[in-house]
């Protein structure tokens, strides 16, 4: 029988050891009713409790395959939305802290995307000429927009393959919200930079001329990841001067110059696999979120591999870090008592259209 919701405030005063013990005990009590999904950028204090870990694509697949009653997502808001969309109606998707958002996702909202569609329609027929492609790092209503207009979702793992699909549908792409991923993926396909102008939704006609719009293959939304945007080409130059034999690997959310000067570029899963498969004794400079890099560095020490973080500035995903042991313990102990807290529920109509785009992505991938 459901009892009154356990208040969060007392958890703030509990020490780390107590919180870890409480999380373990609650997980045991919930058993198969619970699955915890953890993104690679999550802090170690909660990451260790994840049943499945991965990048956005991998975790999307897990969300659609699990039989658990409760899906607790150690990530950010859009990830929990994806879990809700891909899971069955009776399953419950939960985000331990509702303030865990994504600054990149916030750079594109439905009002701006709809306005951009209207402006582009003054120059060409949007639905005839443009496939909207949204990075999975976006709100559910933008995924639904893509579903309504023949578009699709991509991740950093499958972006080039998704763009190939998009160009098979129509001649142009509107890519949002991350310009860096879109630019690098287009560049790898051989699209000239001048055919990938930046569309600034806060400027009339995106700040572009009619000629630029007509000549564009990919219109890149003016958005970026605050973490990956911190990496610089000079970080790589300094590393190569100090370690001529060293190798550089970066996430495609990094600036174009960083990707261009890296030896390898790919998703978090790709980064982990590439470094893990490398010969013992190799030295790596890694351009992605700090928690992942620190975890990878520890894992590679027994193999004599050195893993170095690309920036001298701390680049942690601050919103991801809001999912802490306090919130996880509070969430799980409420579930033990029969209380569902912080459920993420996407409106039905929106979920149907968003699922259409996610299903397209999974089929193409």
Short mmCIF file of C-alpha atoms in Angstrom, two decimals:
data_model
loop_
_atom_site.label_atom_id
_atom_site.label_comp_id
_atom_site.label_asym_id
_atom_site.label_seq_id
_atom_site.Cartn_x
_atom_site.Cartn_y
_atom_site.Cartn_z
CA UNK A 1 0.00 0.00 0.00
CA UNK A 2 1.29 3.45 -0.92
CA UNK A 3 2.47 5.60 1.97
CA UNK A 4 3.39 9.25 2.19
CA UNK A 5 6.28 10.23 -0.02
CA UNK A 6 9.65 10.25 1.73
CA UNK A 7 11.01 13.79 1.92
CA UNK A 8 14.27 14.52 0.15
CA UNK A 9 15.82 16.97 2.64
CA UNK A 10 17.16 14.36 5.15
CA UNK A 11 19.21 12.73 2.39
CA UNK A 12 21.30 15.86 1.96
CA UNK A 13 22.81 15.35 5.41
CA UNK A 14 23.66 11.66 4.98
CA UNK A 15 27.26 10.63 4.41
CA UNK A 16 28.50 8.86 1.27
CA UNK A 17 28.92 5.45 2.91
CA UNK A 18 25.37 5.48 4.25
CA UNK A 19 23.93 6.58 0.91
CA UNK A 20 25.78 3.84 -0.99
CA UNK A 21 24.52 1.20 1.43
CA UNK A 22 20.95 2.49 1.11
CA UNK A 23 21.10 2.39 -2.69
CA UNK A 24 22.36 -1.21 -2.67
CA UNK A 25 19.69 -2.29 -0.17
CA UNK A 26 16.87 -0.60 -2.10
CA UNK A 27 18.03 -2.17 -5.38
CA UNK A 28 17.97 -5.60 -3.76
CA UNK A 29 14.44 -5.08 -2.44
CA UNK A 30 13.14 -3.91 -5.83
CA UNK A 31 14.81 -6.76 -7.69
CA UNK A 32 13.61 -7.33 -11.24
CA UNK A 33 11.00 -4.57 -10.94
CA UNK A 34 13.86 -2.07 -11.40
CA UNK A 35 16.44 -1.37 -14.09
CA UNK A 36 18.95 1.48 -13.82
CA UNK A 37 20.41 2.92 -17.03
CA UNK A 38 23.58 4.99 -16.73
CA UNK A 39 25.18 7.31 -19.26
CA UNK A 40 28.97 7.35 -19.50
CA UNK A 41 29.16 10.98 -18.37
CA UNK A 42 27.57 10.21 -15.02
CA UNK A 43 29.57 10.57 -11.82
CA UNK A 44 31.02 7.43 -10.27
CA UNK A 45 28.92 7.61 -7.09
CA UNK A 46 25.82 6.61 -9.04
CA UNK A 47 27.33 5.15 -12.23
CA UNK A 48 28.48 2.08 -10.28
CA UNK A 49 24.83 1.17 -9.61
CA UNK A 50 23.75 1.13 -13.26
CA UNK A 51 22.58 -2.23 -14.62
CA UNK A 52 23.38 -1.08 -18.14
CA UNK A 53 25.77 1.68 -19.21
CA UNK A 54 26.32 3.25 -22.59
CA UNK A 55 25.89 6.19 -24.90
CA UNK A 56 22.52 7.53 -26.04
CA UNK A 57 22.02 4.97 -28.82
CA UNK A 58 22.94 1.98 -26.68
CA UNK A 59 20.75 3.11 -23.80
CA UNK A 60 17.86 3.82 -26.18
CA UNK A 61 17.97 0.17 -27.23
CA UNK A 62 18.06 -1.01 -23.60
CA UNK A 63 15.04 1.19 -22.78
CA UNK A 64 13.04 -0.48 -25.54
CA UNK A 65 14.00 -4.01 -24.52
CA UNK A 66 13.76 -4.11 -20.73
CA UNK A 67 10.87 -5.81 -18.92
CA UNK A 68 11.37 -3.85 -15.68
CA UNK A 69 8.46 -1.95 -14.18
CA UNK A 70 10.66 1.01 -13.25
CA UNK A 71 13.33 2.49 -15.55
CA UNK A 72 15.54 4.85 -13.55
CA UNK A 73 17.75 6.94 -15.82
CA UNK A 74 21.10 8.23 -14.62
CA UNK A 75 21.37 10.91 -17.25
CA UNK A 76 19.45 14.00 -18.27
CA UNK A 77 15.86 14.86 -19.12
CA UNK A 78 15.80 14.02 -22.83
CA UNK A 79 17.24 10.56 -22.08
CA UNK A 80 14.43 9.77 -19.64
CA UNK A 81 11.95 11.01 -22.26
CA UNK A 82 13.42 8.56 -24.79
CA UNK A 83 13.07 5.76 -22.25
CA UNK A 84 9.41 6.65 -21.74
CA UNK A 85 8.72 6.84 -25.48
CA UNK A 86 10.38 3.50 -26.30
CA UNK A 87 9.12 1.54 -23.30
CA UNK A 88 5.68 -0.01 -22.90
CA UNK A 89 2.78 2.13 -21.57
CA UNK A 90 2.73 0.36 -18.19
CA UNK A 91 6.44 0.94 -17.58
CA UNK A 92 7.52 4.01 -15.64
CA UNK A 93 10.49 6.18 -16.59
CA UNK A 94 12.10 8.14 -13.77
CA UNK A 95 14.74 10.88 -13.58
CA UNK A 96 16.10 11.15 -9.99
CA UNK A 97 16.54 14.93 -10.25
CA UNK A 98 14.22 16.86 -12.57
CA UNK A 99 16.74 19.70 -12.84
CA UNK A 100 19.13 17.45 -14.78
CA UNK A 101 18.68 19.03 -18.19
CA UNK A 102 20.94 19.63 -21.19
CA UNK A 103 22.11 23.09 -22.21
CA UNK A 104 22.52 21.94 -25.81
CA UNK A 105 18.96 20.61 -25.94
CA UNK A 106 17.74 23.94 -24.57
CA UNK A 107 19.31 25.77 -27.54
CA UNK A 108 16.53 24.49 -29.81
CA UNK A 109 12.89 24.67 -28.78
CA UNK A 110 9.71 23.95 -30.71
CA UNK A 111 8.72 27.60 -31.10
CA UNK A 112 12.07 28.47 -32.72
CA UNK A 113 12.03 25.39 -34.95
CA UNK A 114 8.46 26.09 -36.11
CA UNK A 115 9.37 29.72 -36.83
CA UNK A 116 12.44 28.57 -38.76
CA UNK A 117 10.25 26.27 -40.84
CA UNK A 118 7.96 29.17 -41.71
CA UNK A 119 10.90 31.39 -42.68
CA UNK A 120 12.53 28.69 -44.81
CA UNK A 121 9.19 28.11 -46.51
CA UNK A 122 9.40 31.64 -47.91
CA UNK A 123 12.42 30.53 -49.95
CA UNK A 124 11.54 26.90 -50.74
CA UNK A 125 8.95 24.23 -49.98
CA UNK A 126 10.16 22.95 -46.58
CA UNK A 127 8.33 19.61 -46.63
CA UNK A 128 9.36 18.94 -50.22
CA UNK A 129 13.01 20.00 -49.97
CA UNK A 130 14.17 19.56 -46.34
CA UNK A 131 14.50 16.57 -44.04
CA UNK A 132 14.63 17.73 -40.41
CA UNK A 133 17.19 15.76 -38.39
CA UNK A 134 17.37 16.22 -34.64
CA UNK A 135 20.20 14.98 -32.48
CA UNK A 136 18.89 12.72 -29.74
CA UNK A 137 20.03 15.47 -27.35
CA UNK A 138 16.73 17.31 -27.83
CA UNK A 139 13.28 17.54 -26.28
CA UNK A 140 10.54 15.09 -27.19
CA UNK A 141 8.49 17.76 -28.96
CA UNK A 142 11.35 18.33 -31.43
CA UNK A 143 11.51 14.61 -32.12
CA UNK A 144 7.75 14.81 -32.70
CA UNK A 145 8.28 17.74 -35.10
CA UNK A 146 10.64 15.54 -37.10
CA UNK A 147 8.08 12.75 -37.07
CA UNK A 148 5.42 15.11 -38.43
CA UNK A 149 7.67 16.40 -41.22
CA UNK A 150 9.30 13.22 -42.49
CA UNK A 151 12.40 13.58 -40.36
CA UNK A 152 14.49 11.40 -38.09
CA UNK A 153 16.65 11.31 -34.94
CA UNK A 154 20.40 10.67 -34.87
CA UNK A 155 23.06 10.01 -32.25
CA UNK A 156 26.79 10.68 -32.36
CA UNK A 157 27.25 7.02 -33.25
CA UNK A 158 24.99 6.91 -36.29
CA UNK A 159 24.88 10.53 -37.54
CA UNK A 160 26.62 9.88 -40.92
CA UNK A 161 24.35 6.91 -41.65
CA UNK A 162 21.27 8.94 -40.67
CA UNK A 163 22.34 11.81 -42.94
CA UNK A 164 22.70 9.37 -45.82
CA UNK A 165 19.11 8.26 -45.17
CA UNK A 166 17.96 11.88 -44.96
CA UNK A 167 19.48 12.77 -48.33
CA UNK A 168 17.76 9.78 -49.88
CA UNK A 169 14.47 11.38 -48.85
CA UNK A 170 15.07 15.02 -49.80
CA UNK A 171 17.87 17.24 -51.09
CA UNK A 172 18.57 19.27 -47.93
CA UNK A 173 18.77 18.77 -44.17
CA UNK A 174 17.96 21.04 -41.25
CA UNK A 175 20.20 19.67 -38.48
CA UNK A 176 19.60 20.65 -34.85
CA UNK A 177 20.59 21.42 -32.16
CA UNK A 178 24.35 20.65 -32.39
CA UNK A 179 26.16 22.37 -35.24
CA UNK A 180 29.48 20.63 -34.47
CA UNK A 181 28.14 17.11 -34.90
CA UNK A 182 26.28 18.12 -38.05
CA UNK A 183 29.31 19.85 -39.57
CA UNK A 184 31.73 17.00 -38.86
CA UNK A 185 29.28 14.37 -40.12
CA UNK A 186 28.65 16.37 -43.32
CA UNK A 187 32.37 16.95 -43.82
CA UNK A 188 33.04 13.21 -43.56
CA UNK A 189 30.45 12.74 -46.33
CA UNK A 190 32.37 15.15 -48.56
CA UNK A 191 30.03 18.13 -48.23
CA UNK A 192 31.96 21.44 -48.56
CA UNK A 193 31.84 23.73 -45.53
CA UNK A 194 30.27 26.52 -47.59
CA UNK A 195 27.30 24.23 -48.21
CA UNK A 196 26.80 23.85 -44.45
CA UNK A 197 25.98 27.39 -43.25
CA UNK A 198 24.91 28.08 -39.68
CA UNK A 199 21.22 28.85 -39.22
CA UNK A 200 20.81 31.32 -36.33
CA UNK A 201 17.18 31.06 -35.18
CA UNK A 202 17.44 34.42 -33.41
CA UNK A 203 18.20 36.25 -36.67
CA UNK A 204 15.71 37.00 -39.49
CA UNK A 205 15.96 34.18 -42.06
CA UNK A 206 18.57 32.55 -39.85
CA UNK A 207 21.04 35.30 -40.74
CA UNK A 208 21.37 33.85 -44.24
CA UNK A 209 20.65 35.11 -47.74
CA UNK A 210 18.24 33.35 -50.10
CA UNK A 211 21.22 32.25 -52.16
CA UNK A 212 22.93 30.67 -49.13
CA UNK A 213 19.73 28.79 -48.26
CA UNK A 214 19.26 27.53 -51.80
CA UNK A 215 22.91 26.45 -52.08
CA UNK A 216 22.98 24.72 -48.68
CA UNK A 217 23.03 20.95 -48.29
CA UNK A 218 22.90 21.06 -44.48
CA UNK A 219 21.54 24.01 -42.49
CA UNK A 220 23.33 23.79 -39.14
CA UNK A 221 21.39 25.05 -36.14
CA UNK A 222 23.35 27.48 -33.99
CA UNK A 223 23.76 25.22 -30.97
CA UNK A 224 26.57 23.36 -29.21
CA UNK A 225 27.58 21.33 -26.16
CA UNK A 226 28.99 23.58 -23.44
CA UNK A 227 31.42 20.83 -22.38
CA UNK A 228 32.87 19.89 -25.78
CA UNK A 229 32.97 23.51 -26.91
CA UNK A 230 35.77 24.07 -24.36
CA UNK A 231 38.28 21.92 -26.26
CA UNK A 232 40.76 23.79 -28.46
CA UNK A 233 43.18 23.01 -31.28
CA UNK A 234 46.02 24.38 -29.14
CA UNK A 235 45.33 21.62 -26.58
CA UNK A 236 46.22 19.11 -29.30
CA UNK A 237 49.25 21.11 -30.54
CA UNK A 238 50.71 21.21 -27.01
CA UNK A 239 50.09 17.48 -26.48
CA UNK A 240 51.77 16.51 -29.76
CA UNK A 241 54.82 18.66 -28.91
CA UNK A 242 55.16 16.92 -25.55
CA UNK A 243 54.20 13.42 -26.76
CA UNK A 244 55.06 12.99 -30.47
CA UNK A 245 54.04 9.33 -30.29
CA UNK A 246 50.72 10.15 -28.62
CA UNK A 247 47.26 9.65 -30.09
CA UNK A 248 44.31 12.04 -30.02
CA UNK A 249 40.67 10.97 -29.93
CA UNK A 250 37.70 13.35 -29.76
CA UNK A 251 33.93 13.35 -29.62
CA UNK A 252 32.23 14.85 -32.71
CA UNK A 253 30.47 17.44 -30.52
CA UNK A 254 33.90 19.10 -30.32
CA UNK A 255 34.70 22.11 -32.56
CA UNK A 256 35.59 21.34 -36.17
CA UNK A 257 39.28 22.23 -35.77
CA UNK A 258 39.59 19.79 -32.87
CA UNK A 259 38.03 16.96 -34.86
CA UNK A 260 40.14 17.81 -37.91
CA UNK A 261 43.36 17.55 -35.89
CA UNK A 262 42.43 14.37 -34.04
CA UNK A 263 43.59 10.90 -35.02
CA UNK A 264 40.18 9.43 -34.22
CA UNK A 265 36.72 10.96 -33.86
CA UNK A 266 33.65 9.15 -32.57
CA UNK A 267 30.97 8.61 -29.96
CA UNK A 268 31.62 7.75 -26.32
CA UNK A 269 31.23 4.04 -27.12
CA UNK A 270 33.72 4.44 -29.98
CA UNK A 271 36.19 6.28 -27.74
CA UNK A 272 36.03 3.60 -25.05
CA UNK A 273 36.47 0.75 -27.53
CA UNK A 274 39.27 2.41 -29.49
CA UNK A 275 41.36 3.13 -26.41
CA UNK A 276 40.61 -0.29 -24.88
CA UNK A 277 41.68 -2.07 -28.09
CA UNK A 278 44.89 -0.04 -28.50
CA UNK A 279 48.32 -1.57 -27.80
CA UNK A 280 49.63 -1.48 -24.24
CA UNK A 281 51.78 1.52 -23.40
CA UNK A 282 50.03 3.96 -25.72
CA UNK A 283 49.42 7.57 -24.64
CA UNK A 284 46.06 9.17 -25.37
CA UNK A 285 44.62 12.68 -25.32
CA UNK A 286 40.83 12.39 -25.03
CA UNK A 287 38.36 15.15 -25.88
CA UNK A 288 35.12 14.35 -24.10
CA UNK A 289 33.45 14.74 -20.70
CA UNK A 290 35.65 14.54 -17.60
CA UNK A 291 33.92 11.69 -15.72
CA UNK A 292 34.28 9.37 -18.70
CA UNK A 293 37.95 10.31 -19.20
CA UNK A 294 38.82 9.82 -15.52
CA UNK A 295 37.07 6.43 -15.44
CA UNK A 296 38.83 5.35 -18.64
CA UNK A 297 42.21 6.48 -17.28
CA UNK A 298 41.80 4.24 -14.23
CA UNK A 299 40.68 1.28 -16.32
CA UNK A 300 43.69 1.56 -18.65
CA UNK A 301 46.39 1.83 -15.96
CA UNK A 302 46.89 -1.96 -15.65
CA UNK A 303 47.66 -2.06 -19.39
CA UNK A 304 50.24 0.70 -19.11
CA UNK A 305 48.13 3.10 -21.15
CA UNK A 306 48.05 6.78 -20.24
CA UNK A 307 44.77 8.61 -20.77
CA UNK A 308 44.92 12.38 -20.54
CA UNK A 309 42.03 14.86 -20.50
CA UNK A 310 42.18 17.33 -23.38
CA UNK A 311 41.48 20.59 -21.58
CA UNK A 312 43.23 22.32 -18.69
CA UNK A 313 39.76 23.55 -17.70
CA UNK A 314 37.43 21.21 -15.80
CA UNK A 315 34.84 20.09 -18.37
CA UNK A 316 32.21 18.16 -16.42
CA UNK A 317 28.60 17.97 -17.54
CA UNK A 318 27.20 19.97 -14.63
CA UNK A 319 23.58 19.07 -15.30
CA UNK A 320 24.38 15.36 -15.55
CA UNK A 321 26.17 15.67 -12.20
CA UNK A 322 22.88 16.65 -10.54
CA UNK A 323 22.02 12.96 -10.46
CA UNK A 324 23.90 12.25 -7.25
CA UNK A 325 23.78 9.50 -4.58
CA UNK A 326 21.37 11.60 -2.52
CA UNK A 327 18.77 11.75 -5.30
CA UNK A 328 19.26 8.12 -6.31
CA UNK A 329 18.86 6.82 -2.75
CA UNK A 330 15.75 9.00 -2.26
CA UNK A 331 14.24 7.80 -5.54
CA UNK A 332 14.82 4.10 -4.87
CA UNK A 333 13.66 4.16 -1.26
CA UNK A 334 10.45 5.87 -2.37
CA UNK A 335 9.93 3.10 -4.94
CA UNK A 336 10.42 0.49 -2.20
CA UNK A 337 7.58 2.20 -0.31
CA UNK A 338 5.38 2.25 -3.43
CA UNK A 339 5.88 5.94 -4.21
CA UNK A 340 6.81 6.96 -7.75
CA UNK A 341 8.78 10.22 -7.74
CA UNK A 342 9.95 12.31 -10.70
CA UNK A 343 8.19 10.26 -13.36
CA UNK A 344 8.87 11.44 -16.90
CA UNK A 345 5.77 11.12 -19.06
CA UNK A 346 5.68 12.40 -22.64
CA UNK A 347 2.17 13.46 -23.83
CA UNK A 348 0.55 10.70 -25.90
CA UNK A 349 0.28 12.52 -29.25
CA UNK A 350 3.83 13.82 -28.95
CA UNK A 351 5.10 10.38 -27.96
CA UNK A 352 3.56 8.72 -31.04
CA UNK A 353 5.29 11.12 -33.44
CA UNK A 354 8.56 11.04 -31.50
CA UNK A 355 8.53 7.24 -31.47
CA UNK A 356 8.13 7.28 -35.24
CA UNK A 357 11.44 9.12 -35.59
CA UNK A 358 13.21 6.95 -33.02
CA UNK A 359 11.96 3.78 -34.71
CA UNK A 360 13.24 5.13 -38.04
CA UNK A 361 16.62 5.76 -36.45
CA UNK A 362 16.83 2.30 -34.90
CA UNK A 363 15.81 0.70 -38.22
CA UNK A 364 18.47 2.66 -40.15
CA UNK A 365 21.10 1.98 -37.50
#
